[in-house]
Amino acid sequence: MGGGLLSQLLGFFFWGFLWLAGPVAVYSGGPGTSGADAVAVVVDGTAAIAVTDGDFVCATLDWWPPEKCDYGTCSWGLASLLNLNLSNPILLNAVKAFSPLKLRLGGSLQDKIIYGTGDPKQSCTQFIKSTSEMFGFTQGCLPMSRWDELNEFFQKAGAVIIFGLNALNGRVPLSDGSLGGPWNYSNAAALIRYTVNKGYTIHGWELGNELSGSGVGARIGADQYAADVINLRSIINEIYQGLQDKPLVLAPGGFLDTNWFTEIISKTKPNSLDVITHHIYNLGPGVDQHLTEKIIDPSYLDGEAGTFRDLQRILSSAGTSTIAWVGEAGGAYNSGHHLVTDSFVFSFWYLDQLGMSSTYDTKTYCRQSLIGGNYGLLNTTTFHPNPDYYSALLWHRLMGRRVLSTNITGTNKIRAYAHCARESPGITLLLINLSGNNSTTPVFVTTQTVYSAALKQHRRHGAHRTRFNHIPRLGKTSEFTREEYHLTAKDGDIHSQTVLLNGNILAVDSSGNIPELEPVKVEATQPITVAPFSIVFAHIPYFYAPACR
C-alpha cells in the first residue's frame, strides 16, 4: 500500500479507536507517528480462524549422549533423558512456570532404545559411540529406575508428557531399501504396562521418529506404519482398560510427505490415530553461515506456510478427527548453531513459527529442545534461560486458544499475529520487527470493519477528496490502557544470549527463580511503538472481538 493512502487511512483508524475503546480521546499524532513510516494492523475479531490447545507451547527432551557432535562441536553435554540433572532448581522452576508445559520425549535415538523392564532376554546397556551404526551410536537402554526418577520430576514440575516409542523393533530390510515386517511391540507394551501400574500419567504415546516418507536413517512404508499404529491403539485400549482417561496415539514424528501422510491418515480412520506429528528444520544445517539472513527475510519465513497448508488440506479432505501437531522443530538441523539458534535473533523465527502454525489450526508446537544442543530454551551447561525461553513463556501466558485473522499494511518487515487474550478480556497482538533500521515504527491497530469502511470511502471519493487525517482532536484523557511487553537484545546485538523486557535484563535470581514478566501500561490512544529488531506482545483488553466472548 502506498504511503499516501496509508497515511489517510490511519487518520480514519483514529476514529476506530473511539469505537474500539469507547468514549476516549483520539491520538492526535506527532512527529514520526503518521505517514509512510507508520503501519496499520487489521484484526478481524468476528470469528476465530483456528483453535489451538491450551498448552500449545511444547518442548522436547532428547536421548543424545555427550559424545554427540556436529561439525566438530559437541553441544549436548549432560542434557540427555538418561543423564540430565533433575535436581537443578532452574530446570524445575523453568518447567513449573508454564503450569503446564508439554514435554515430548524422543528424537533420533528413540528407535534404538530398549526399555529395561526386567526381560531376561534383553540386557540394559547404554549407548556407545560407533561410526558403523545408524546415527553413530549402538543400541541404548532406559532403566526403570531412571524412568521412575523422570516421572517424579514430571509430577513435581506439573509437566504434560508425550513419550516417543521405539518403532524399529522387529523390522527386516526390504529390497527397496526400506524396513518391513510388523512392529515388535512387546518391549513397548511392557513399558506402557509398567507406567500404568506405577500410576504415572502419560498424555500421549508417539510411535517412531522420522521414519515417514524417505525417512532419516531408516524408513517404513505407510501401509505397514498404519498397521503398527492400529496395533498401538489396541495395546493402549487393553492396558488402560477400565481407566477413565486414555492417552493419545501420535505418529509418525517425521517430515511431511503428502502421499505418505495421506495414506496413513486414510488407513487409521476413524479413531486409531489422534494426532499426526511432523517436524520442521526449514533453515537447513546448523553449519550454514546464512542462518541469520534467512531468519530476517520475510519471504523465506513465508515459505514454510506451504507445509502447514498442505497438511491441513490432507486432514480436511480425509474427513478425519486426527489433528496436527508440530512434534519437533529446531529450525536448523544437526543441533543448531551457537549464537544464532540460542540467541535473541532466533525468537524472530520461533515466534513467527508459533504464530504461523497456529493460523493453520496446529494444536501444539514442540520446540527442539528444552535443553541440549545449540537450540535449547535453556543453556545446556548453566540451565539459565536463553531468549527463546522468555518468548515461549510470554506466548503461553498471553496468547489464548482462539486465533484471529490478522493483516498488516505499510511494511513486510513486521510480522503480526493476534489471538484472543488468554483468560482475560480482549486480544493479544504479537509484533515481530525483522528490520534493523534506526527508527521506531508506530503501529496502529484497527478492526476489519473500520479498515473496510475506510477503503470503501477512499475508493468512492478518491484520495483528493478524502481528508481522514483532518479529524477533530478530543482533549479528554483516556481511561483505557493496554499492557505491552517489549523484547530487545542486550546492547542491540541480535546475537546476544541476554534479552531485555521493557529495557530490563531478564535473568534468574540466585535461587534459580524465573523472573517476573512485568508489562508497561500504555494509554489506548497511543500507537504501539516498535523498536528496530524487537518483539512486542500487546494485551489490548478494550478491543471489541465477538470471537473472544
XYZ file of C-alpha atoms in Angstrom:
549
model
C 0.000 0.000 0.000
C 1.340 3.464 -0.895
C 2.414 5.783 1.914
C -0.129 8.468 0.915
C -3.124 6.161 1.077
C -1.874 4.559 4.286
C -1.476 7.991 5.877
C -5.081 8.877 5.013
C -6.395 5.566 6.227
C -4.528 5.902 9.506
C -6.461 9.066 10.124
C -9.648 7.071 9.746
C -8.274 4.404 12.067
C -8.052 7.028 14.817
C -11.850 7.070 14.686
C -11.636 3.310 15.011
C -10.080 3.763 18.414
C -13.220 5.601 19.510
C -15.258 2.532 18.594
C -12.762 0.026 19.989
C -12.217 1.729 23.317
C -15.377 3.693 23.955
C -15.594 7.462 24.541
C -11.882 8.241 24.744
C -9.502 10.633 23.084
C -8.256 10.022 19.573
C -4.483 10.046 19.251
C -3.646 13.389 17.683
C -0.401 12.483 16.031
C 3.047 13.934 16.373
C 6.498 13.592 14.875
C 7.035 10.208 13.277
C 3.583 8.906 14.140
C 1.792 9.092 10.807
C 2.589 8.902 7.142
C 4.681 6.386 5.278
C 6.658 5.325 8.373
C 3.525 4.188 10.237
C 1.827 0.829 9.766
C -1.636 -0.486 10.485
C -2.599 -3.902 11.850
C -6.077 -5.045 10.880
C -7.562 -7.687 13.191
C -10.799 -9.459 12.357
C -12.336 -10.295 15.716
C -15.679 -11.519 14.436
C -14.774 -15.222 14.449
C -11.777 -17.411 15.198
C -9.971 -18.870 12.180
C -8.400 -21.674 14.236
C -8.182 -23.001 17.797
C -5.026 -24.293 19.488
C -4.536 -26.441 22.566
C -4.412 -24.531 25.817
C -0.899 -25.873 26.279
C 0.121 -25.068 22.704
C 3.758 -24.441 23.641
C 5.721 -27.676 23.963
C 9.412 -28.523 24.269
C 11.419 -31.685 23.712
C 13.891 -33.724 25.728
C 16.247 -35.929 23.726
C 18.396 -39.047 24.144
C 21.699 -37.759 22.712
C 24.767 -38.715 24.798
C 27.602 -36.204 25.458
C 29.546 -37.758 22.568
C 27.008 -36.457 20.044
C 28.965 -33.978 17.903
C 28.200 -31.974 14.757
C 30.770 -30.222 12.575
C 33.400 -30.769 15.264
C 31.299 -29.286 18.075
C 29.810 -31.372 20.884
C 26.898 -29.314 22.199
C 24.735 -31.765 24.142
C 26.657 -32.187 27.368
C 24.595 -33.814 30.122
C 21.199 -32.977 28.609
C 20.027 -36.487 27.773
C 16.961 -38.070 29.314
C 19.444 -40.564 30.733
C 21.788 -38.108 32.477
C 20.025 -34.745 32.876
C 20.373 -33.296 36.393
C 16.753 -33.410 37.532
C 17.577 -31.763 40.854
C 18.671 -28.482 39.279
C 16.315 -25.783 40.668
C 16.366 -23.708 37.485
C 15.191 -26.698 35.450
C 12.331 -27.346 37.832
C 11.311 -23.688 38.017
C 11.568 -23.257 34.244
C 9.073 -26.065 33.629
C 6.780 -25.112 36.524
C 6.498 -21.524 35.233
C 4.267 -22.738 32.396
C 1.783 -24.661 34.532
C 1.743 -26.778 32.438
C 4.448 -27.301 29.832
C 4.079 -30.163 27.370
C 7.272 -32.200 27.046
C 7.833 -34.552 24.139
C 10.424 -37.219 24.994
C 12.139 -38.539 21.905
C 14.462 -37.905 18.994
C 16.718 -39.742 16.579
C 17.878 -42.374 19.065
C 14.418 -43.267 20.390
C 14.074 -46.059 17.822
C 17.368 -47.559 19.009
C 16.474 -47.687 22.689
C 15.005 -50.557 24.647
C 13.272 -50.363 27.995
C 14.763 -52.237 30.928
C 11.529 -53.721 32.199
C 13.137 -56.892 33.522
C 13.046 -59.109 30.444
C 15.965 -61.549 30.984
C 16.430 -61.789 27.198
C 17.389 -58.112 26.976
C 20.453 -56.567 28.603
C 20.188 -52.926 29.677
C 23.350 -51.334 28.286
C 23.958 -47.694 27.446
C 24.678 -46.040 24.106
C 28.213 -46.478 22.812
C 29.633 -44.306 20.046
C 30.175 -46.315 16.860
C 30.681 -44.884 13.377
C 29.304 -48.055 11.793
C 25.909 -47.658 13.478
C 22.930 -45.574 12.350
C 23.231 -42.099 13.908
C 26.661 -43.067 15.231
C 25.575 -44.986 18.319
C 24.778 -48.553 19.316
C 21.513 -49.578 20.931
C 20.840 -47.984 24.326
C 18.539 -48.664 27.256
C 16.194 -46.826 29.613
C 16.424 -48.398 33.097
C 13.155 -48.348 35.001
C 14.944 -46.668 37.912
C 15.625 -43.696 35.619
C 12.041 -43.796 34.317
C 10.916 -43.524 37.943
C 13.200 -40.508 38.518
C 11.926 -38.796 35.387
C 8.293 -39.285 36.333
C 8.934 -37.958 39.835
C 10.361 -34.812 38.234
C 7.494 -34.511 35.746
C 4.940 -34.778 38.533
C 6.744 -32.191 40.649
C 7.065 -29.823 37.686
C 3.489 -30.316 36.502
C 4.622 -31.337 33.004
C 2.396 -32.993 30.386
C 4.285 -35.907 28.856
C 4.405 -37.324 25.328
C 6.661 -40.383 25.041
C 8.192 -41.499 21.741
C 8.273 -45.303 21.438
C 10.854 -47.464 19.662
C 9.285 -48.259 16.295
C 12.157 -50.237 14.731
C 11.886 -53.367 16.876
C 11.295 -56.442 14.724
C 11.936 -54.803 11.361
C 13.708 -56.516 8.478
C 15.395 -54.887 5.442
C 13.397 -54.905 2.192
C 14.645 -54.816 -1.396
C 13.575 -51.189 -1.877
C 15.800 -50.053 0.991
C 13.005 -49.605 3.487
C 12.352 -51.665 6.594
C 9.412 -54.061 6.637
C 7.709 -56.581 8.818
C 5.333 -55.754 11.667
C 6.486 -53.769 14.666
C 7.511 -55.982 17.576
C 5.674 -54.121 20.307
C 6.410 -56.446 23.235
C 9.047 -54.166 24.790
C 6.934 -51.060 24.288
C 3.882 -52.781 25.769
C 5.967 -53.763 28.814
C 6.941 -50.108 29.329
C 3.342 -48.936 28.953
C 2.134 -51.591 31.395
C 4.868 -50.664 33.906
C 3.907 -46.986 33.548
C 0.231 -47.668 34.223
C 0.973 -49.945 37.165
C 3.104 -47.214 38.739
C 0.316 -44.668 38.298
C 2.335 -42.384 36.024
C 0.277 -40.092 33.783
C 1.249 -40.023 30.113
C -0.682 -37.667 27.846
C 0.287 -39.487 24.679
C 2.383 -42.287 23.184
C 4.063 -41.474 19.870
C 5.227 -44.204 17.500
C 8.617 -43.677 15.881
C 10.824 -40.762 14.886
C 11.438 -39.585 11.293
C 10.606 -42.904 9.640
C 7.945 -41.448 7.312
C 8.362 -40.762 3.610
C 12.018 -41.102 2.613
C 12.951 -41.233 6.306
C 16.062 -40.108 8.144
C 18.375 -43.069 8.698
C 15.543 -45.542 8.114
C 12.087 -45.593 6.552
C 8.908 -47.641 6.796
C 6.095 -47.833 4.251
C 2.842 -46.065 5.088
C 0.751 -49.232 4.834
C 2.877 -51.050 7.422
C 3.107 -47.944 9.620
C -0.673 -47.615 9.655
C -0.985 -51.237 10.787
C 1.513 -50.569 13.565
C -0.446 -47.504 14.720
C -3.611 -49.614 14.884
C -1.711 -52.161 16.987
C -0.534 -49.400 19.326
C -4.127 -48.248 19.746
C -5.160 -51.815 20.627
C -2.357 -52.128 23.172
C -3.341 -48.868 24.836
C -7.014 -49.815 24.913
C -6.131 -53.130 26.546
C -3.646 -51.826 29.136
C -5.730 -48.764 30.027
C -8.976 -50.741 30.156
C -11.190 -49.500 32.960
C -9.246 -46.255 33.383
C -11.138 -43.030 32.766
C -8.529 -41.197 30.702
C -6.732 -42.950 27.872
C -3.641 -41.335 26.354
C -3.423 -40.046 22.811
C -1.881 -42.046 19.995
C 0.536 -39.962 17.919
C 2.582 -40.695 14.773
C 4.809 -40.546 12.784
C 7.071 -37.770 14.095
C 8.566 -37.188 10.647
C 8.831 -34.725 7.785
C 5.739 -34.086 5.717
C 5.450 -36.316 2.663
C 1.970 -35.673 1.260
C 1.398 -39.100 -0.290
C 2.726 -40.974 2.745
C 0.772 -38.832 5.226
C -2.402 -39.109 3.134
C -2.156 -42.902 3.163
C -1.539 -43.295 6.890
C -4.366 -40.903 7.758
C -6.733 -42.784 5.455
C -5.798 -46.205 6.832
C -6.001 -45.260 10.515
C -9.502 -43.802 10.290
C -11.795 -43.436 12.100
C -10.198 -43.441 15.557
C -6.786 -45.136 15.685
C -4.626 -42.019 15.219
C -5.401 -38.992 17.389
C -2.512 -36.748 16.344
C -0.341 -36.651 13.261
C 3.025 -35.082 14.073
C 5.511 -33.510 11.698
C 8.969 -31.987 12.118
C 10.385 -28.665 10.907
C 14.029 -27.809 10.183
C 13.433 -25.392 7.338
C 16.566 -23.271 7.851
C 18.928 -26.021 6.751
C 22.018 -27.384 8.518
C 23.364 -25.761 11.649
C 26.679 -25.164 9.896
C 25.008 -22.793 7.399
C 26.603 -19.345 7.652
C 23.480 -17.620 6.307
C 21.005 -18.605 9.025
C 20.546 -15.029 10.262
C 19.807 -13.731 6.772
C 17.136 -16.414 6.361
C 15.581 -15.634 9.742
C 15.104 -11.928 8.992
C 13.916 -12.485 5.411
C 10.076 -12.298 5.300
C 9.859 -14.224 2.040
C 11.954 -17.063 3.460
C 9.784 -17.256 6.563
C 6.667 -17.299 4.379
C 7.946 -20.406 2.611
C 7.015 -22.707 5.483
C 3.330 -21.778 5.231
C 3.006 -24.316 2.424
C 3.798 -27.180 4.811
C 1.048 -26.190 7.244
C -1.388 -25.569 4.421
C -0.714 -28.930 2.738
C -1.193 -30.876 5.952
C -4.464 -29.143 6.730
C -5.715 -29.911 3.219
C -4.917 -33.592 3.754
C -6.778 -33.657 7.057
C -9.769 -31.738 5.693
C -10.160 -33.890 2.599
C -9.790 -37.106 4.615
C -12.708 -36.236 6.858
C -10.794 -37.454 9.892
C -10.783 -36.453 13.527
C -6.961 -36.623 13.529
C -5.369 -33.282 14.408
C -1.948 -31.822 13.577
C 0.970 -31.046 15.863
C 4.489 -29.908 15.171
C 6.228 -32.676 17.101
C 9.768 -31.325 16.821
C 11.171 -28.074 15.432
C 14.696 -26.799 15.906
C 14.931 -24.659 12.783
C 18.474 -25.683 11.875
C 19.218 -29.405 11.976
C 22.294 -31.104 13.442
C 21.980 -29.322 16.782
C 21.570 -25.742 15.548
C 24.204 -23.002 15.548
C 25.706 -21.316 18.607
C 24.878 -17.590 18.890
C 22.112 -17.964 16.333
C 19.643 -20.631 17.423
C 20.377 -19.955 21.103
C 20.399 -16.153 20.825
C 17.878 -13.330 20.578
C 17.591 -13.415 16.783
C 16.092 -16.888 16.883
C 12.989 -15.589 18.626
C 12.082 -13.961 15.302
C 11.940 -17.406 13.678
C 10.457 -19.186 16.693
C 7.608 -16.776 17.435
C 6.830 -16.456 13.741
C 6.555 -20.244 13.611
C 4.205 -20.269 16.603
C 2.089 -17.551 15.007
C 2.052 -19.054 11.526
C 1.383 -22.629 12.623
C -1.492 -21.597 14.865
C -3.278 -19.886 11.961
C -3.323 -23.271 10.189
C -5.024 -24.982 13.140
C -1.885 -26.628 14.512
C -2.854 -27.643 18.036
C 0.586 -27.996 19.664
C 4.110 -26.887 18.704
C 7.103 -28.717 20.244
C 10.390 -26.842 20.242
C 13.647 -28.762 19.933
C 14.761 -28.562 22.655
C 14.045 -27.677 26.278
C 17.740 -28.228 26.936
C 20.527 -29.638 24.796
C 22.235 -28.774 21.532
C 22.554 -25.183 20.367
C 18.792 -24.642 20.175
C 17.764 -25.277 23.782
C 15.380 -22.972 25.564
C 17.771 -23.415 28.487
C 21.560 -23.217 28.406
C 22.946 -26.759 28.370
C 25.653 -26.028 30.960
C 24.184 -23.402 33.292
C 20.459 -24.156 32.791
C 19.884 -20.377 32.558
C 17.116 -19.463 30.097
C 18.070 -18.406 26.599
C 15.995 -15.617 24.978
C 13.548 -18.050 23.362
C 12.535 -19.356 26.769
C 11.072 -15.970 27.675
C 9.462 -15.661 24.239
C 7.792 -19.032 24.779
C 6.652 -18.124 28.297
C 5.122 -14.832 27.175
C 3.273 -16.596 24.355
C 1.975 -19.221 26.782
C 0.737 -16.634 29.279
C -0.703 -14.075 26.858
C -1.912 -15.794 23.671
C -5.216 -17.596 24.123
C -6.524 -20.595 22.201
C -8.634 -18.756 19.626
C -6.700 -17.438 16.622
C -7.812 -14.286 14.788
C -7.232 -13.269 11.185
C -4.589 -10.540 11.163
C -3.104 -8.436 8.374
C -0.522 -5.677 8.424
C -0.234 -2.864 5.887
C 2.633 -0.475 5.271
C 5.565 -2.905 5.633
C 6.522 -6.534 5.120
C 9.247 -6.393 7.770
C 6.858 -6.503 10.722
C 5.027 -9.776 11.272
C 1.707 -9.617 13.118
C -0.367 -12.325 14.810
C -3.396 -11.943 17.077
C -5.233 -14.299 19.424
C -7.976 -13.815 21.929
C -6.221 -12.944 25.166
C -5.539 -15.845 27.499
C -8.033 -15.888 30.384
C -8.652 -12.133 30.141
C -10.735 -9.742 28.014
C -9.788 -8.537 24.559
C -6.951 -9.696 22.350
C -3.199 -10.146 22.469
C -1.240 -8.893 19.485
C 2.257 -10.151 18.652
C 4.513 -7.934 16.544
C 7.908 -9.124 15.261
C 10.126 -6.452 13.713
C 12.633 -8.012 11.311
C 14.026 -4.608 10.366
C 17.116 -3.109 11.957
C 16.545 0.448 10.748
C 17.340 3.180 13.245
C 13.835 4.488 13.925
C 10.908 3.091 15.829
C 7.737 2.253 13.909
C 4.334 3.374 15.211
C 1.730 0.665 14.772
C -1.987 1.378 14.842
C -4.493 -1.380 15.487
C -7.955 -1.461 13.979
C -10.748 -3.866 13.171
C -11.613 -5.311 9.803
C -14.883 -3.342 9.863
C -13.170 0.031 10.287
C -10.493 -0.800 7.724
C -13.033 -1.897 5.119
C -15.084 1.249 5.653
C -12.005 3.421 5.168
C -11.076 1.684 1.935
C -14.631 1.927 0.658
C -14.801 5.666 1.322
C -11.402 6.215 -0.262
C -12.377 4.372 -3.419
C -15.739 6.142 -3.616
C -14.464 9.721 -3.278
C -10.841 9.466 -4.354
C -7.740 10.497 -2.463
C -8.086 14.201 -3.363
C -11.466 14.440 -1.576
C -10.665 12.191 1.415
C -9.362 14.030 4.460
C -9.147 11.282 7.063
C -6.186 12.919 8.760
C -8.115 16.153 9.434
C -10.092 14.793 12.372
C -11.159 16.917 15.368
C -8.904 16.298 18.351
C -10.616 15.385 21.573
C -8.973 16.526 24.769
C -10.348 14.006 27.233
C -7.705 11.708 28.769
C -8.280 8.043 28.043
C -9.375 5.826 30.878
C -8.351 2.758 28.879
C -4.888 1.238 28.890
C -3.192 -1.792 27.393
C -0.243 -3.831 28.597
C 2.870 -4.057 26.447
C 5.867 -6.398 26.652
C 8.812 -5.202 24.535
C 11.643 -7.698 23.992
C 15.015 -6.426 22.767
C 18.562 -7.765 22.685
C 21.195 -6.532 25.120
C 23.192 -3.660 23.588
C 21.169 -4.076 20.404
C 23.164 -7.198 19.480
C 20.687 -9.666 17.994
C 23.183 -12.476 18.588
C 23.209 -11.785 22.309
C 22.017 -14.507 24.668
C 20.676 -11.850 27.030
C 17.214 -10.409 26.453
C 15.613 -7.273 27.879
C 11.939 -6.894 28.736
C 10.867 -3.260 28.592
C 14.516 -2.290 28.980
C 15.273 -4.572 31.934
C 17.520 -7.647 31.720
C 15.715 -10.941 32.297
C 17.705 -13.356 34.450
C 17.096 -15.932 37.151
C 17.975 -14.974 40.723
C 20.499 -16.694 43.000
C 17.850 -19.269 43.986
C 17.095 -20.171 40.398
C 13.713 -18.438 40.285
C 12.328 -17.346 36.920
C 11.932 -13.523 36.890
C 8.562 -11.810 36.857
C 7.481 -10.688 33.396
C 6.050 -7.231 34.065
C 4.382 -5.150 31.337
C 4.287 -1.417 30.819
C 0.869 0.241 30.692
C 0.115 2.466 27.718
C -2.900 4.706 27.045
C -5.262 3.363 24.428
C -4.878 6.486 22.320
C -1.170 5.914 21.753
C 0.171 3.784 18.909
C 2.321 0.764 19.690
C 5.908 1.887 19.123
C 8.003 -0.958 17.782
C 11.773 -0.599 18.036
C 14.165 -1.969 15.386
C 14.854 -5.700 15.725
C 12.354 -6.087 18.543
C 9.344 -8.133 19.557
C 6.191 -6.778 21.168
C 3.308 -8.550 22.864
C 0.412 -6.137 23.438
C -2.591 -7.173 25.509
C -5.475 -4.939 24.372
C -8.405 -5.582 26.730
C -10.690 -2.955 25.165
C -10.533 -4.410 21.641
C -14.037 -5.430 20.620
C -13.831 -9.022 19.370
C -17.033 -11.095 19.380
C -14.889 -14.206 18.822
C -13.374 -13.696 22.264
C -16.580 -13.548 24.310
